[in-house]
Amino acid sequence: MSLAGKTAVVTGAARGIGFAVAKRYVTDGVRVVLADHDEKAGLAAEEQLREIGEATFVSCNVAERLDVRNLVAETLDAYGEIDILVNNAGIVATGSFLELKEDAFDNVLDVNIKGAFLCSQIVGQHMVERVENGGKPGCIINMSSINSVVAIAEQVAYCVSKGALNQLTKASSLTLAPFGVRVNGIGPGSINTEMMAAVNEDEAKRRRVMSRTPMARIGEPEEIAGIAAFLASDDASYITGQTIFADGGRLPLNYTVEVDD
């Protein structure tokens, strides 16, 4: 499952799952461009990963086409090609369906789905052009969520955006398949990131999460990164248009499970 020598762009890479994916890629010999709107965190991530391998931070708001074009241009200037794109950048806006503000809804969709569309389109154009010039095809990986299938009432925009992301994965995969460019998604369940910190610190919330998780534990970002490594490798060469859910068994569960103290 060798990835050595490839070039990857990972959005939302300053922390959490995005950072874990970037770290796995760098460890596997991939040259990684870390894209994030948080410059301070992004530069810190770059410094940390440079102790392992080759990593470069580029400040980027994925919801802005010019930012995305600059991201792609800087990556091509530095490394000459893009083999892997991971659309991981995402935000959440909490609020009930009846009270959620329009601008909050727009902001989530701008980053979570429009950002993935822009990155996929512009990087996809590069990948297709490379294939037409005799080069090797690349792959795109979209970071979805189990909330693309199930829903949380207080995260309307997030759930809508992740459902749309699954369809973007399918639709774009059909366009890019004739060129050998693969598009797949990963749908994490409850993963041990900063977002989960508040849940882990609240016993009632933690038990609620565990009651719907048959494997009886929170997932680790590195476990999602392992799937991203597989999907980017030649071992996944005949997989496209799919979303792999890594949720500890939550989606197949109809009821709840007992929670140990």
XYZ file of C-alpha atoms in Angstrom:
261
model
C 0.000 0.000 0.000
C 2.831 2.363 -0.917
C 2.100 6.092 -1.179
C 5.724 7.231 -1.189
C 6.525 10.009 -3.630
C 2.915 11.166 -4.090
C 1.648 14.680 -3.405
C -1.485 15.329 -1.372
C -3.576 18.367 -0.498
C -5.503 18.033 2.763
C -7.971 20.785 3.677
C -8.834 21.535 7.279
C -5.490 19.962 8.147
C -4.461 22.081 11.132
C -6.071 19.818 13.706
C -8.328 16.823 14.326
C -8.993 14.285 11.603
C -7.393 16.471 8.922
C -4.133 16.632 10.852
C -4.223 12.883 11.493
C -4.667 12.221 7.751
C -1.833 14.602 6.897
C 0.425 12.978 9.497
C -0.326 9.494 8.153
C 0.434 10.613 4.615
C 3.713 12.298 5.614
C 4.686 9.187 7.568
C 4.002 7.133 4.436
C 6.326 9.313 2.353
C 3.742 11.646 0.820
C 4.505 15.329 0.240
C 1.579 17.057 1.927
C 0.154 20.543 1.540
C -1.795 21.488 4.650
C -4.644 23.861 3.813
C -6.492 25.667 6.587
C -7.994 29.076 7.344
C -6.317 29.103 10.797
C -2.821 30.314 9.991
C -1.401 29.964 13.497
C -2.580 26.370 13.897
C -1.600 25.564 10.321
C 1.968 26.762 10.768
C 2.226 24.798 14.020
C 1.009 21.675 12.219
C 3.530 22.275 9.425
C 6.370 22.569 11.934
C 5.341 19.354 13.673
C 5.015 17.350 10.468
C 8.312 18.585 9.063
C 9.996 16.568 11.802
C 8.653 13.471 10.022
C 8.751 14.363 6.333
C 7.769 16.972 3.756
C 4.863 19.277 4.617
C 3.874 22.793 3.573
C 1.137 25.002 4.992
C -1.017 27.197 2.723
C -3.643 29.505 4.179
C -6.948 28.901 2.398
C -10.651 29.564 2.753
C -12.072 26.701 0.685
C -15.349 28.577 0.172
C -13.512 31.187 -1.944
C -12.659 30.147 -5.520
C -9.632 32.463 -5.667
C -8.223 30.939 -2.474
C -8.669 27.452 -3.910
C -7.022 28.434 -7.192
C -4.098 29.883 -5.247
C -3.873 26.713 -3.160
C -3.676 24.560 -6.269
C -1.210 26.928 -7.946
C 1.095 26.956 -4.909
C 0.967 23.171 -4.696
C 1.822 22.771 -8.377
C 4.607 25.347 -8.103
C 6.101 23.472 -5.157
C 5.620 19.867 -6.262
C 4.500 19.874 -9.891
C 1.447 17.658 -9.406
C -1.420 16.652 -7.124
C -2.089 12.940 -6.680
C -4.460 13.081 -3.713
C -7.043 15.605 -2.559
C -8.730 15.190 0.828
C -11.708 17.507 1.315
C -11.764 17.552 5.105
C -12.505 21.205 5.930
C -15.792 21.484 7.773
C -17.659 23.584 10.326
C -20.754 23.189 12.499
C -23.502 25.683 13.419
C -25.674 24.625 16.341
C -29.319 25.654 16.388
C -32.778 24.208 16.054
C -34.432 23.932 12.649
C -37.030 26.576 13.538
C -34.495 29.104 14.851
C -31.308 28.592 12.826
C -30.211 31.852 11.184
C -29.897 31.964 7.407
C -26.310 33.211 7.498
C -25.299 30.355 9.816
C -26.866 27.865 7.407
C -25.101 29.515 4.480
C -21.716 29.507 6.236
C -21.842 25.766 6.911
C -22.860 24.915 3.347
C -20.254 27.297 1.930
C -17.412 25.511 3.704
C -18.675 21.934 3.878
C -20.153 21.460 0.411
C -19.259 24.452 -1.765
C -15.655 24.195 -0.547
C -15.492 20.521 -1.434
C -17.049 21.267 -4.834
C -14.542 24.015 -5.644
C -11.521 21.990 -4.535
C -12.727 18.881 -6.347
C -13.502 20.755 -9.549
C -10.210 22.632 -9.765
C -8.031 19.710 -8.672
C -10.117 17.393 -10.860
C -9.360 19.553 -13.896
C -5.645 19.215 -13.142
C -5.934 15.453 -12.729
C -7.844 15.013 -15.995
C -5.370 17.183 -17.889
C -2.503 15.117 -16.491
C -4.145 11.877 -17.638
C -4.764 13.305 -21.105
C -1.059 14.142 -21.269
C -0.082 10.588 -20.428
C 0.201 10.926 -16.661
C -1.267 8.789 -13.907
C -4.738 9.456 -12.499
C -5.183 10.686 -8.954
C -7.929 10.388 -6.355
C -10.246 12.576 -4.302
C -11.460 11.725 -0.801
C -14.382 13.566 0.800
C -14.737 13.581 4.586
C -18.425 12.910 5.170
C -20.105 11.786 8.414
C -22.641 9.312 9.705
C -24.825 12.412 9.965
C -25.167 12.248 6.204
C -27.481 9.296 6.896
C -28.813 9.831 10.416
C -29.426 13.314 11.833
C -29.006 15.547 14.875
C -31.834 18.024 15.363
C -29.520 20.791 16.577
C -27.115 20.431 13.626
C -29.421 20.917 10.660
C -26.946 22.616 8.330
C -24.168 20.138 9.108
C -26.388 17.129 8.382
C -27.653 18.690 5.143
C -24.111 19.497 4.017
C -22.834 15.977 4.664
C -25.782 14.424 2.830
C -24.971 16.671 -0.117
C -21.309 15.691 0.129
C -22.226 12.030 -0.357
C -24.036 12.964 -3.553
C -21.106 15.097 -4.692
C -18.931 12.022 -4.199
C -21.214 9.936 -6.402
C -21.854 12.516 -9.118
C -18.230 13.633 -9.497
C -17.030 10.022 -9.496
C -19.121 9.336 -12.602
C -17.584 12.252 -14.492
C -14.023 11.378 -13.488
C -14.215 7.580 -13.798
C -13.415 7.479 -17.555
C -10.113 9.190 -16.746
C -9.268 6.736 -13.967
C -9.648 9.423 -11.290
C -11.390 7.939 -8.272
C -13.665 9.792 -5.836
C -14.640 8.260 -2.503
C -15.817 9.362 0.910
C -15.249 8.502 4.551
C -18.090 8.783 7.063
C -16.733 8.922 10.616
C -18.875 8.328 13.666
C -17.856 9.684 17.083
C -14.126 10.388 16.879
C -11.811 11.586 19.652
C -11.189 15.153 18.450
C -11.601 18.589 20.033
C -15.296 18.479 19.070
C -15.749 15.387 21.250
C -13.977 16.870 24.287
C -17.150 18.404 25.717
C -18.999 15.110 25.280
C -16.253 13.112 27.004
C -16.297 15.512 29.952
C -20.074 15.185 30.427
C -20.982 11.762 31.800
C -24.588 11.866 30.580
C -23.525 12.834 27.049
C -20.762 10.229 27.029
C -23.196 7.481 28.054
C -25.640 8.572 25.344
C -22.920 8.252 22.710
C -21.808 4.882 24.071
C -25.399 3.601 24.100
C -25.487 3.868 20.319
C -21.966 2.535 19.710
C -21.810 -1.296 19.667
C -17.995 -1.303 19.809
C -18.288 0.594 23.117
C -15.559 3.158 22.478
C -14.845 6.429 20.735
C -12.867 6.152 17.503
C -9.423 7.685 17.085
C -8.433 10.118 14.303
C -5.667 7.712 13.292
C -8.289 5.100 12.451
C -9.882 7.489 9.955
C -6.436 8.328 8.601
C -5.877 4.629 7.936
C -8.933 4.566 5.677
C -7.693 7.688 3.887
C -4.371 5.933 3.267
C -6.136 2.861 1.883
C -8.426 4.863 -0.424
C -5.445 6.788 -1.790
C -3.500 3.614 -2.521
C -3.499 1.216 -5.468
C -5.180 -1.330 -3.177
C -8.381 0.700 -3.717
C -7.878 0.981 -7.470
C -11.353 -0.374 -8.361
C -13.298 1.577 -5.729
C -15.030 4.817 -6.699
C -18.238 6.629 -5.809
C -18.370 4.945 -2.400
C -18.495 6.254 1.167
C -16.955 4.046 3.858
C -18.536 4.532 7.279
C -16.275 4.082 10.299
C -18.653 4.391 13.234
C -18.067 1.492 15.622
C -21.251 -0.195 14.405
C -23.643 2.694 14.956
C -25.455 2.762 11.620
C -26.484 -0.922 11.675
C -27.891 -0.508 15.218
C -31.690 -0.305 15.541
C -31.959 0.060 19.318
C -29.304 0.859 21.942
C -26.652 -1.127 23.775
C -25.843 -1.348 27.479
C -23.162 0.997 28.751
C -20.579 -0.099 31.305
C -19.718 2.292 34.108
